[in-house]
Amino acid sequence: MKVIEISTEFIRLQDLLKFANLVETGGEAKERIQSGEVTVNGEICTMRGKKLRPGDDVCFAGAHYTVEYAS
């Protein structure tokens, strides 16, 4: 599981995919999310604006990513 550190209260799902370099563009993030390729906390999530907070688990392309606050 890879850790994505944020310095804000939350990060939106589409922004996490871009921030973690899992997709190249926001358009690609939108397509991947809306086609059901991403799960959040074990459930398929099609809301690209889903707010992710520390402790949330995102699975994309077979890899897991968790959100934590930067130290």
PDB file of C-alpha atoms in Angstrom:
ATOM      1  CA  MET A   1       0.000   0.000   0.000  1.00  0.00           C
ATOM      2  CA  LYS A   2       1.338   3.378  -0.994  1.00  0.00           C
ATOM      3  CA  VAL A   3       0.753   6.484   1.111  1.00  0.00           C
ATOM      4  CA  ILE A   4      -0.416   9.758  -0.447  1.00  0.00           C
ATOM      5  CA  GLU A   5       0.324  12.668   1.883  1.00  0.00           C
ATOM      6  CA  ILE A   6      -1.893  15.739   1.799  1.00  0.00           C
ATOM      7  CA  SER A   7      -1.610  19.067   3.588  1.00  0.00           C
ATOM      8  CA  THR A   8      -5.268  20.034   3.205  1.00  0.00           C
ATOM      9  CA  GLU A   9      -8.424  18.750   4.925  1.00  0.00           C
ATOM     10  CA  PHE A  10      -9.245  16.455   1.982  1.00  0.00           C
ATOM     11  CA  ILE A  11      -8.338  15.668  -1.622  1.00  0.00           C
ATOM     12  CA  ARG A  12     -10.843  14.888  -4.343  1.00  0.00           C
ATOM     13  CA  LEU A  13     -10.618  11.481  -5.987  1.00  0.00           C
ATOM     14  CA  GLN A  14      -9.803  12.812  -9.455  1.00  0.00           C
ATOM     15  CA  ASP A  15      -7.090  15.037  -7.970  1.00  0.00           C
ATOM     16  CA  LEU A  16      -5.567  12.116  -6.078  1.00  0.00           C
ATOM     17  CA  LEU A  17      -5.216  10.137  -9.301  1.00  0.00           C
ATOM     18  CA  LYS A  18      -3.454  13.071 -10.956  1.00  0.00           C
ATOM     19  CA  PHE A  19      -1.353  13.940  -7.867  1.00  0.00           C
ATOM     20  CA  ALA A  20      -0.119  10.337  -7.566  1.00  0.00           C
ATOM     21  CA  ASN A  21       0.715  10.255 -11.311  1.00  0.00           C
ATOM     22  CA  LEU A  22      -1.707   7.378 -11.891  1.00  0.00           C
ATOM     23  CA  VAL A  23      -3.266   9.186 -14.864  1.00  0.00           C
ATOM     24  CA  GLU A  24      -1.886  11.842 -17.180  1.00  0.00           C
ATOM     25  CA  THR A  25      -4.860  14.195 -17.407  1.00  0.00           C
ATOM     26  CA  GLY A  26      -8.009  15.153 -15.616  1.00  0.00           C
ATOM     27  CA  GLY A  27      -9.997  13.825 -18.556  1.00  0.00           C
ATOM     28  CA  GLU A  28      -8.393  10.415 -18.175  1.00  0.00           C
ATOM     29  CA  ALA A  29      -9.138  10.484 -14.430  1.00  0.00           C
ATOM     30  CA  LYS A  30     -12.789  11.280 -15.174  1.00  0.00           C
ATOM     31  CA  GLU A  31     -13.062   8.401 -17.664  1.00  0.00           C
ATOM     32  CA  ARG A  32     -11.395   5.868 -15.354  1.00  0.00           C
ATOM     33  CA  ILE A  33     -13.541   6.848 -12.376  1.00  0.00           C
ATOM     34  CA  GLN A  34     -16.834   6.943 -14.273  1.00  0.00           C
ATOM     35  CA  SER A  35     -16.142   3.569 -15.895  1.00  0.00           C
ATOM     36  CA  GLY A  36     -15.901   1.959 -12.436  1.00  0.00           C
ATOM     37  CA  GLU A  37     -12.146   1.271 -12.408  1.00  0.00           C
ATOM     38  CA  VAL A  38     -11.614   2.848  -8.975  1.00  0.00           C
ATOM     39  CA  THR A  39     -12.732   1.668  -5.548  1.00  0.00           C
ATOM     40  CA  VAL A  40     -12.815   3.721  -2.365  1.00  0.00           C
ATOM     41  CA  ASN A  41     -12.836   1.786   0.901  1.00  0.00           C
ATOM     42  CA  GLY A  42     -13.729  -1.409  -0.970  1.00  0.00           C
ATOM     43  CA  GLU A  43     -16.651  -0.039  -2.991  1.00  0.00           C
ATOM     44  CA  ILE A  44     -16.694   1.085  -6.617  1.00  0.00           C
ATOM     45  CA  CYS A  45     -16.838   4.875  -6.702  1.00  0.00           C
ATOM     46  CA  THR A  46     -17.989   6.753  -9.800  1.00  0.00           C
ATOM     47  CA  MET A  47     -17.961  10.206  -8.176  1.00  0.00           C
ATOM     48  CA  ARG A  48     -14.830  11.982  -9.381  1.00  0.00           C
ATOM     49  CA  GLY A  49     -15.351  14.729  -6.781  1.00  0.00           C
ATOM     50  CA  LYS A  50     -15.480  12.249  -3.863  1.00  0.00           C
ATOM     51  CA  LYS A  51     -13.690  13.834  -0.899  1.00  0.00           C
ATOM     52  CA  LEU A  52     -10.945  11.611   0.476  1.00  0.00           C
ATOM     53  CA  ARG A  53      -9.664  12.094   3.988  1.00  0.00           C
ATOM     54  CA  PRO A  54      -6.891  10.399   5.976  1.00  0.00           C
ATOM     55  CA  GLY A  55      -7.592   6.721   6.415  1.00  0.00           C
ATOM     56  CA  ASP A  56      -9.446   6.320   3.113  1.00  0.00           C
ATOM     57  CA  ASP A  57      -8.230   3.487   0.888  1.00  0.00           C
ATOM     58  CA  VAL A  58      -8.236   3.867  -2.887  1.00  0.00           C
ATOM     59  CA  CYS A  59      -7.632   0.926  -5.211  1.00  0.00           C
ATOM     60  CA  PHE A  60      -6.729   1.585  -8.840  1.00  0.00           C
ATOM     61  CA  ALA A  61      -5.116  -0.768 -11.379  1.00  0.00           C
ATOM     62  CA  GLY A  62      -4.558  -3.413  -8.717  1.00  0.00           C
ATOM     63  CA  ALA A  63      -2.651  -1.149  -6.312  1.00  0.00           C
ATOM     64  CA  HIS A  64      -3.849   0.351  -3.039  1.00  0.00           C
ATOM     65  CA  TYR A  65      -3.255   3.923  -1.937  1.00  0.00           C
ATOM     66  CA  THR A  66      -4.091   5.431   1.439  1.00  0.00           C
ATOM     67  CA  VAL A  67      -4.423   9.090   2.351  1.00  0.00           C
ATOM     68  CA  GLU A  68      -2.530  10.592   5.302  1.00  0.00           C
ATOM     69  CA  TYR A  69      -1.799  14.100   6.510  1.00  0.00           C
ATOM     70  CA  ALA A  70       1.739  15.292   5.792  1.00  0.00           C
ATOM     71  CA  SER A  71       3.886  15.560   8.923  1.00  0.00           C
TER      72      SER A  71
END
